[in-house]
Every structure is written in structure tokens, then in C-alpha cells.
Tab-separated table of C-alpha atoms in Angstrom:
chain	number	residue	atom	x	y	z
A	1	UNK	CA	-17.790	-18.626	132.592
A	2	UNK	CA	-20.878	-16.227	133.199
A	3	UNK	CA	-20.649	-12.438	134.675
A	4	UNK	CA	-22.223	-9.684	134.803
A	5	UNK	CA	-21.239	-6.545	132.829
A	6	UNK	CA	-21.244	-2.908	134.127
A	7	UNK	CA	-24.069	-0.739	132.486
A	8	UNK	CA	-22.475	1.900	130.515
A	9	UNK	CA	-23.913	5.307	131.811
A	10	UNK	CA	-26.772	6.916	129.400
A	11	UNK	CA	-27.073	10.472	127.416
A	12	UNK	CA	-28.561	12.055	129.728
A	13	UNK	CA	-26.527	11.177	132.766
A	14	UNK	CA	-23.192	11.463	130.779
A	15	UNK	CA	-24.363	14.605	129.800
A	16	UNK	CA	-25.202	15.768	133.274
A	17	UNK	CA	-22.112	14.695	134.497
A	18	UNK	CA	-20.197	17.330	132.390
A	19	UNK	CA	-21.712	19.971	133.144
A	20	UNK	CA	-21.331	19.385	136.899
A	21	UNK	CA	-17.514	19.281	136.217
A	22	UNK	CA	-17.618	22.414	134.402
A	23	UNK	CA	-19.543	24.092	136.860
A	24	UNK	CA	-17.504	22.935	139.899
A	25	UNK	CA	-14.253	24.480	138.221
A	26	UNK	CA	-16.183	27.753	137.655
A	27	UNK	CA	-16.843	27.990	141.352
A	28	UNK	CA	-14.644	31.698	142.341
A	29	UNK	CA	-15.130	33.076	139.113
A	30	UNK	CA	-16.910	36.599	138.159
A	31	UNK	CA	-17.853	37.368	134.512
A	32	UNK	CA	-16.992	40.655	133.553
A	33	UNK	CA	-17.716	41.883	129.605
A	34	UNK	CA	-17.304	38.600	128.683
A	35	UNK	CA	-13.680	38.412	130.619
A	36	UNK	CA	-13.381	36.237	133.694
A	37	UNK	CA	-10.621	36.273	136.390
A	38	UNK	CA	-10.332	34.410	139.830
A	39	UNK	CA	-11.858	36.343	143.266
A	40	UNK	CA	-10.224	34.777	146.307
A	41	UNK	CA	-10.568	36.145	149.940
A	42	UNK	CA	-6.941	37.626	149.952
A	43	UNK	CA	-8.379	39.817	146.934
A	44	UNK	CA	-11.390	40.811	148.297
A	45	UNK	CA	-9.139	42.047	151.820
A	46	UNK	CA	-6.471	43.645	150.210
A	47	UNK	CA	-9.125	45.485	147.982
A	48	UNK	CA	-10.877	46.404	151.193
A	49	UNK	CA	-7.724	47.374	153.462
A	50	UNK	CA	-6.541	49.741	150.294
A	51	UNK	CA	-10.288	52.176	149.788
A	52	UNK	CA	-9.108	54.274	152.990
A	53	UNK	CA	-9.155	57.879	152.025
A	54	UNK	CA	-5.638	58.453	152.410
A	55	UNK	CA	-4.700	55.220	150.058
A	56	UNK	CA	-6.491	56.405	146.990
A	57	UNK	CA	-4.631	58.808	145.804
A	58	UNK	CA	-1.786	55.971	145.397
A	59	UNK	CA	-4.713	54.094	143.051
A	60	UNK	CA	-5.343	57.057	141.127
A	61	UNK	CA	-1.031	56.999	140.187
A	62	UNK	CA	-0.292	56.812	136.556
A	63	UNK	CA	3.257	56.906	135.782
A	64	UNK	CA	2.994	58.328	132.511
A	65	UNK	CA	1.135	61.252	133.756
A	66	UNK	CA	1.517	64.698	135.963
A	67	UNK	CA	0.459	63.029	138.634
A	68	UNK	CA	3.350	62.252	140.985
A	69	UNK	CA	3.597	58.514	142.818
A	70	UNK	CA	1.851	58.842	146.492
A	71	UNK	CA	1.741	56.686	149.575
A	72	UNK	CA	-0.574	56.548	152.672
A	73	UNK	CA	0.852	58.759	155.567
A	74	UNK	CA	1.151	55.688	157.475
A	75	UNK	CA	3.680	54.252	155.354
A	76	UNK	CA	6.297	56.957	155.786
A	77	UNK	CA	5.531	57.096	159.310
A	78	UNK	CA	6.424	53.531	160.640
A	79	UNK	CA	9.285	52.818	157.974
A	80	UNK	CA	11.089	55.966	158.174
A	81	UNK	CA	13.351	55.157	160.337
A	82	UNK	CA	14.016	51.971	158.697
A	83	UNK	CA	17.318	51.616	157.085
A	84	UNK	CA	17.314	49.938	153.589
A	85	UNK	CA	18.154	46.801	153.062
A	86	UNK	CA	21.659	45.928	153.321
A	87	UNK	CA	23.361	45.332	150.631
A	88	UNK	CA	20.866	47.924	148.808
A	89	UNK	CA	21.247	51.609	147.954
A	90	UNK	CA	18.046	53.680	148.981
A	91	UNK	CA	16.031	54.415	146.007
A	92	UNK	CA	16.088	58.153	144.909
A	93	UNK	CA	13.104	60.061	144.343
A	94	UNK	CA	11.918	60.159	140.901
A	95	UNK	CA	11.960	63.203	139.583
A	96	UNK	CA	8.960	65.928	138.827
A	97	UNK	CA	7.813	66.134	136.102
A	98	UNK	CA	8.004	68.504	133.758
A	99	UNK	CA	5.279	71.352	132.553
A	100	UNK	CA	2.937	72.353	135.093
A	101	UNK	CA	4.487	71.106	138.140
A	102	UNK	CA	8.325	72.649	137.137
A	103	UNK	CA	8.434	76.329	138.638
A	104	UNK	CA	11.567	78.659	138.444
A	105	UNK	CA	12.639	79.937	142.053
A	106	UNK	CA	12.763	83.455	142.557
A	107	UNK	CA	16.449	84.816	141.285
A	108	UNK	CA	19.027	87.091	143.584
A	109	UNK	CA	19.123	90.652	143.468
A	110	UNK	CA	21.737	90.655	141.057
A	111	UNK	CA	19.868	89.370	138.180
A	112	UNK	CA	16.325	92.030	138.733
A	113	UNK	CA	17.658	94.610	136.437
A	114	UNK	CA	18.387	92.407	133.921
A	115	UNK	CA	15.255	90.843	133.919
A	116	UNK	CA	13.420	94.018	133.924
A	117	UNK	CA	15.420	95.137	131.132
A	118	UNK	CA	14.737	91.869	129.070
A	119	UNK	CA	10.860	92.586	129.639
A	120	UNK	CA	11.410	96.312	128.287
A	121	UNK	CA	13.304	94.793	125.351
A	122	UNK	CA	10.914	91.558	124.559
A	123	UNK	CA	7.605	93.089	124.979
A	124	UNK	CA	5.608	94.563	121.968
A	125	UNK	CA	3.091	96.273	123.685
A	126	UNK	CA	2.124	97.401	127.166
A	127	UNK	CA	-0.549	98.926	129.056
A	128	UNK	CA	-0.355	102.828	129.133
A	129	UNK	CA	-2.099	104.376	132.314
A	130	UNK	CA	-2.619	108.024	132.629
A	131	UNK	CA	-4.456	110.484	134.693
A	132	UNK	CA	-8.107	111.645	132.968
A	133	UNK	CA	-8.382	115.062	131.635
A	134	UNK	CA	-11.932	113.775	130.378
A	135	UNK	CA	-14.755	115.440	131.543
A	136	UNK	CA	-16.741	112.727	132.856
A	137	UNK	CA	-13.836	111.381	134.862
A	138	UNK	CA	-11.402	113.643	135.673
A	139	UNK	CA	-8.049	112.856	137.416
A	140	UNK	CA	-8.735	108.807	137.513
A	141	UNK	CA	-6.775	106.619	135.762
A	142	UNK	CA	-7.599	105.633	132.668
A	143	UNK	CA	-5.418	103.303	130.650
A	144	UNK	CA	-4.845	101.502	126.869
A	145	UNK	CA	-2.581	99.174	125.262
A	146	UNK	CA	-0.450	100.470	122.749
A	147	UNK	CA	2.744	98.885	120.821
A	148	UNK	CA	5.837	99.574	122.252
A	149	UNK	CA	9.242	98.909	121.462
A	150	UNK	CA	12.724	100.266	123.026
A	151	UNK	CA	14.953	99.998	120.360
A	152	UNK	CA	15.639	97.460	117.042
A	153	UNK	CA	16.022	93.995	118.174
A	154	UNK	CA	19.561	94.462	118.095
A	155	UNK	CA	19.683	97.646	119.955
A	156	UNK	CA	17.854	97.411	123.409
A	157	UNK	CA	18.462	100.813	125.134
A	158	UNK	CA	15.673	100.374	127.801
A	159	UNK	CA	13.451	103.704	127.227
A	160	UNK	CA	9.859	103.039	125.729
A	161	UNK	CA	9.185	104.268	122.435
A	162	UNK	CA	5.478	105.162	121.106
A	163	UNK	CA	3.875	105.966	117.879
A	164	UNK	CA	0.460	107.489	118.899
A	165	UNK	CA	-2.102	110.159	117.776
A	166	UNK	CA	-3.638	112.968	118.820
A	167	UNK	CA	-6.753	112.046	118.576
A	168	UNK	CA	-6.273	109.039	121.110
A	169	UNK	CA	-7.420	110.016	124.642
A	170	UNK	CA	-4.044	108.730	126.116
A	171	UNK	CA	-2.529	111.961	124.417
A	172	UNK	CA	-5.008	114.308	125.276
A	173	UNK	CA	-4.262	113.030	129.157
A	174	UNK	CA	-0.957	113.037	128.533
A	175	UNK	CA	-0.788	117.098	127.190
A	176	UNK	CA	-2.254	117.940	130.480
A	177	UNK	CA	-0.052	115.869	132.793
A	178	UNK	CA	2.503	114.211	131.170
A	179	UNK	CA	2.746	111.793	134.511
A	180	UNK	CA	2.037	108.154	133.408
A	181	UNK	CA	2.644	103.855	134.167
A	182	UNK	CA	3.257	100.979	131.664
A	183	UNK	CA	2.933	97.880	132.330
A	184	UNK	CA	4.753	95.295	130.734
A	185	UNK	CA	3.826	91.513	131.264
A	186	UNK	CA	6.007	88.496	130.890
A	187	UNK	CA	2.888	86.622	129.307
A	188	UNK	CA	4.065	87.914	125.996
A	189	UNK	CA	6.828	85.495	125.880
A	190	UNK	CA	6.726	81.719	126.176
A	191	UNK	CA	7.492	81.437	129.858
A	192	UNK	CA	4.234	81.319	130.772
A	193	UNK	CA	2.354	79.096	128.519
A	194	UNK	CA	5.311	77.032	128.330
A	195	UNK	CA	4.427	76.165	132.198
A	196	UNK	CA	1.476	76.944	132.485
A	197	UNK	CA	1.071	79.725	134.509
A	198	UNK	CA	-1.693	81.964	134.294
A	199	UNK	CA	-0.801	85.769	133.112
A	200	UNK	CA	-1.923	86.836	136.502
A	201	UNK	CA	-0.011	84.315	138.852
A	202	UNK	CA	2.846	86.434	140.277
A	203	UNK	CA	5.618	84.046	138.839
A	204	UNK	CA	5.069	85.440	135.694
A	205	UNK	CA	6.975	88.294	135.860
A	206	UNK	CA	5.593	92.016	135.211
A	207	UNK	CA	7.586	94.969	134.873
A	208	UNK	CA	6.213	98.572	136.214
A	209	UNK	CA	7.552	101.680	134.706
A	210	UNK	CA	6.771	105.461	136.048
A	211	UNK	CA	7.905	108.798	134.506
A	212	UNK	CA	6.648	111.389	132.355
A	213	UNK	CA	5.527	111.503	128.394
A	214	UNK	CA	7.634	113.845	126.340
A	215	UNK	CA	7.603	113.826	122.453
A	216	UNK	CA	10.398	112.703	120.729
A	217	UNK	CA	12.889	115.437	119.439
A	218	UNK	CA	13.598	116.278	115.650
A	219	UNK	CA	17.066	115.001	116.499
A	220	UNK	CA	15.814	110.998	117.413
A	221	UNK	CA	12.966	110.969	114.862
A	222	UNK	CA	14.930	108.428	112.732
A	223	UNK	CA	16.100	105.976	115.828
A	224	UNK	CA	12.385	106.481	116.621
A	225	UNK	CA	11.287	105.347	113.637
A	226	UNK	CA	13.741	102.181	113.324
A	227	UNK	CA	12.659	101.376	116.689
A	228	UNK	CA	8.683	101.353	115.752
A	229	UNK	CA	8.914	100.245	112.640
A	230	UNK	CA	11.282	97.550	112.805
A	231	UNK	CA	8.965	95.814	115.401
A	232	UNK	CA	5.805	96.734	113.786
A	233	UNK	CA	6.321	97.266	110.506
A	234	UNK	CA	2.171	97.720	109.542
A	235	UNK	CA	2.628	101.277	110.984
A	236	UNK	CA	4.272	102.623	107.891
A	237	UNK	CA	0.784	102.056	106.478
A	238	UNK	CA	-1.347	103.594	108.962
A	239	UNK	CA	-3.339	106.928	107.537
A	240	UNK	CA	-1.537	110.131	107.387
A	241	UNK	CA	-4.444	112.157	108.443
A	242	UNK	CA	-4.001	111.102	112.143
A	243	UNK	CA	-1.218	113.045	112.372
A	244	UNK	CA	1.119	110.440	114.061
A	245	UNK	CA	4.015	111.427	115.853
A	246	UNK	CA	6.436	109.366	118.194
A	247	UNK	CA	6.351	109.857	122.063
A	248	UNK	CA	8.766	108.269	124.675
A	249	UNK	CA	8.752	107.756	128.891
A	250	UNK	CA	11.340	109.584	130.563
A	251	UNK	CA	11.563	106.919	132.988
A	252	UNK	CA	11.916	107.723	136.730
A	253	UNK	CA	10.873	104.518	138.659
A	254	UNK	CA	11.458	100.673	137.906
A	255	UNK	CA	8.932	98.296	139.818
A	256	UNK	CA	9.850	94.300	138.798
A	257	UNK	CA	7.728	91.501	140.435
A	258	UNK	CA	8.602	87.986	139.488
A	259	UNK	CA	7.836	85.640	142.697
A	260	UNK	CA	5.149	85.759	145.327
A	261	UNK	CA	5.089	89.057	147.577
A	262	UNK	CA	6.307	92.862	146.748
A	263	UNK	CA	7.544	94.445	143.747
A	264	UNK	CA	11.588	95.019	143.505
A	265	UNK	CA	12.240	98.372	143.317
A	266	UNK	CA	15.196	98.846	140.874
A	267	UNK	CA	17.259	101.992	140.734
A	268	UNK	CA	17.766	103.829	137.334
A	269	UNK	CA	21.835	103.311	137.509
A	270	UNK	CA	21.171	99.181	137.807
A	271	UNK	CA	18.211	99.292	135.361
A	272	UNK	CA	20.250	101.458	132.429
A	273	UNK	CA	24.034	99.678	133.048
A	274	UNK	CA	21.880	96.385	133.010
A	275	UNK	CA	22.685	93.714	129.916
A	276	UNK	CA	18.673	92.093	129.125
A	277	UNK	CA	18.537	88.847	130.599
A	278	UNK	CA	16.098	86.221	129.916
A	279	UNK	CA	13.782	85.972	133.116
């Protein structure tokens, strides 16, 4: 009994062989840093039907982020009249997140003269403007920042004391016309930085005060000096030969501004009867 044998396939063709089988599976492949993932048609369309302008803001969404989930206009548009599925609640909308996109509305009437009264109480220092006696600029403003305090920390009574010299051109304005402004920002406290709100955007409150400069008399020198002192206690150090003495602002207006638009103007009755409350 005779027959014939098949021939057994050589190197070379066994070898070609493989890599024709690995090359056929490769087929639909890219090779990315050494990583390699399958490209089909329905990947290449949906990648194309999603680079619209209005969809990329949705691939730009990180969850972990400030950056709040967003949809194409298009998508709100035909399914908003949709009702959910039944037997399914409609999902809420997450909620913002916190920091830079978490604002405080503006607050009622009610609470302005407490607010202002918390700035007067909370601030350390404020912006004195007066009107120039100064030769080269006579009757324009002309302002400085001095420490300020209106009482101990556990005694807020509203009226701006001073510690200041003779010698500073504030006081030489202020013994020709005692008429002056402070200013005294929220960006002191931890409102601001705590949301990020720049000193000058008008939802960090500023308070405006208007009256005249009158030294202190020999009879509130020591409340003065707990006032000053208690809040800045380096003053007890500062040289004698300045000749320091303690001024306070008779005040006469209250100007509050806290939200977009004009100042609250805030009568001396409200301002003074007012308990300090945290803006």
C-alpha cells in the first residue's frame, strides 16, 4: 500500500504565514505611546458629530472641578418638553459648587445697619480723606490710611477712634476744616478671599462714613486709649516726640454698598441702635 504524503510547509513560509495572521488582526488599530485601542466608523462619527462649537464645552466638563456640567443648546431645546421616564423621578440639578461660583444675595433693608456697624467694628484701618490745606493743592482731596478702631473688641460703640500726629498732613487738613470721609472695606475680613472676590467688586461690601474731626476730650482719653491700644497694641511704643494725641469722627452720614448699584444711605438712629452683624 503506496501514497503519497503531504509536504510539511517550510521556515520561511510557516514563518510568513504568522505574520500575515498577526497583521490581519491588527487591521483597525492606531498606536498611540505605545497604547493601542480599536477605531471603528461609529467612533470616528460620534467624534465628528460632538466638535460643534456649542458641544465642547460639555468635553471640557470635569466633575471634580469649578466647572459646572454643560449641554449643547439643542439638547434642552427638543427634550424639554419631554416628561421623564415613567416610573423615574427627574434628576435634580447638581448643585454649584462652592468658592468662586457661591455669591451671597444682596440682604433686606433691615439688616444694612448692622452690617455697616460690623464693618466699623471689624476693620483695623481705613482710608482717611480730607480737604488740602497744602499749598500745592489746595482744597482737593487728599487721603491716607490710618488704624482705626471703635471700641475694645468687646465694646463696639460705632464712632471711629484715631491716634495720629501733628506732624501728619491729615491733621494739618484737618485743623483747617475738620470736614472729612473714611472708608472702610470689607476686604479686611475673610469674605472676600474666602470667595474670591476682588476688593473692588461691589459684593464686597464698603462702608462710607462723613462728619467732622474733633479731638478727643480729657474726659474719654482712657476709653480712647483701650480702644487704640487694645487693637494695636505697637502704639504704646511709638516715639513720644510726635506728640500723639487721639482724634475721633463725629459722624453725620452712613453710606453702605454691598451688591451691584447705589450706596444705602443709613440714618444715624438705625446705624447707632444697630447690634454688628456679620455681612
Amino acid at each position: 500500500m503506496s501514497g503519497r504524503r503531504g509536504r510539511q510547509p517550510g521556515p520561511r513560509l510557516s514563518w510568513l504565514l504568522c505574520c500575515s495572521a498577526l497583521l490581519s488582526r491588527a487591521a483597525g488599530y492606531v498606536l498611540v505611546s505605545s497604547m493601542s485601542w480599536a477605531v471603528t466608523n461609529e467612533v470616528d462619527e460620534e467624534l465628528d458629530s460632538a466638535s460643534t462649537e456649542e458641544a465642547l464645552p460639555a468635553l471640557l466638563e470635569d466633575s471634580g472641578s469649578i466647572w459646572q456640567r454643560s449641554f449643547p443648546a439643542s439638547a434642552h431645546e427638543e427634550d424639554a418638553h419631554l416628561p421623564p421616564p415613567e416610573g423615574t423621578a427627574r434628576a435634580r440639578p447638581s448643585p454649584a459648587p462652592p468658592g468662586m461660583f457661591s455669591y451671597r444675595r444682596e440682604g433686606g433693608a433691615r439688616l444694612r445697619p448692622g452690617t455697616a456697624r460690623f464693618l466699623a467694628h471689624a476693620s483695623d484701618w481705613g482710608c482717611l480723606a480730607t480737604v488740602s490745606a497744602h499749598e500745592k493743592i489746595p482744597g482737593l482731596p487728599f487721603g491716607n490710611c490710618l488704624p482705626v478702631s471703635d471700641g475694645p473688641f468687646n465694646n463696639s460703640t460705632g464712632v471711629p477712634f484715631f491716634y495720629v500726629t501733628p506732624k501728619d498732613l491729615l491733621v494739618a487738613d484737618l485743623m483747617k476744616n475738620p470736614t472729612a470721609s473714611l472708608l472702610l472695606p470689607e476686604s479686611e475680613g475673610d469674605f472676600c478671599r474666602k470667595n474670591i472676590v476682588d476688593p473692588e467688586d461691589p459684593r464686597c461690601a464698603r462702608l462710607t462714613l462723613t462728619g467732622q474731626m474733633v479731638a478727643v476730650s480729657p474726659e474719654e482719653v482712657e476709653f480712647a486709649k483701650q480702644a487704640m491700644f487694645s487693637r494695636h497694641p505697637v502704639m504704646r511704643k511709638w516715639p513720644r516726640q510726635y506728640e500723639w494725641f487721639f482724634m475721633k469722627m463725629k459722624i453725620d452720614h452712613i453710606w453702605l454698598q454691598k451688591w451691584y448699584g447705589g450706596v444705602a444711605d443709613i440714618s444715624r438712629e438705625e446705624y447707632f441702635k444697630a447690634v454688628p452683624r456679620k455681612a
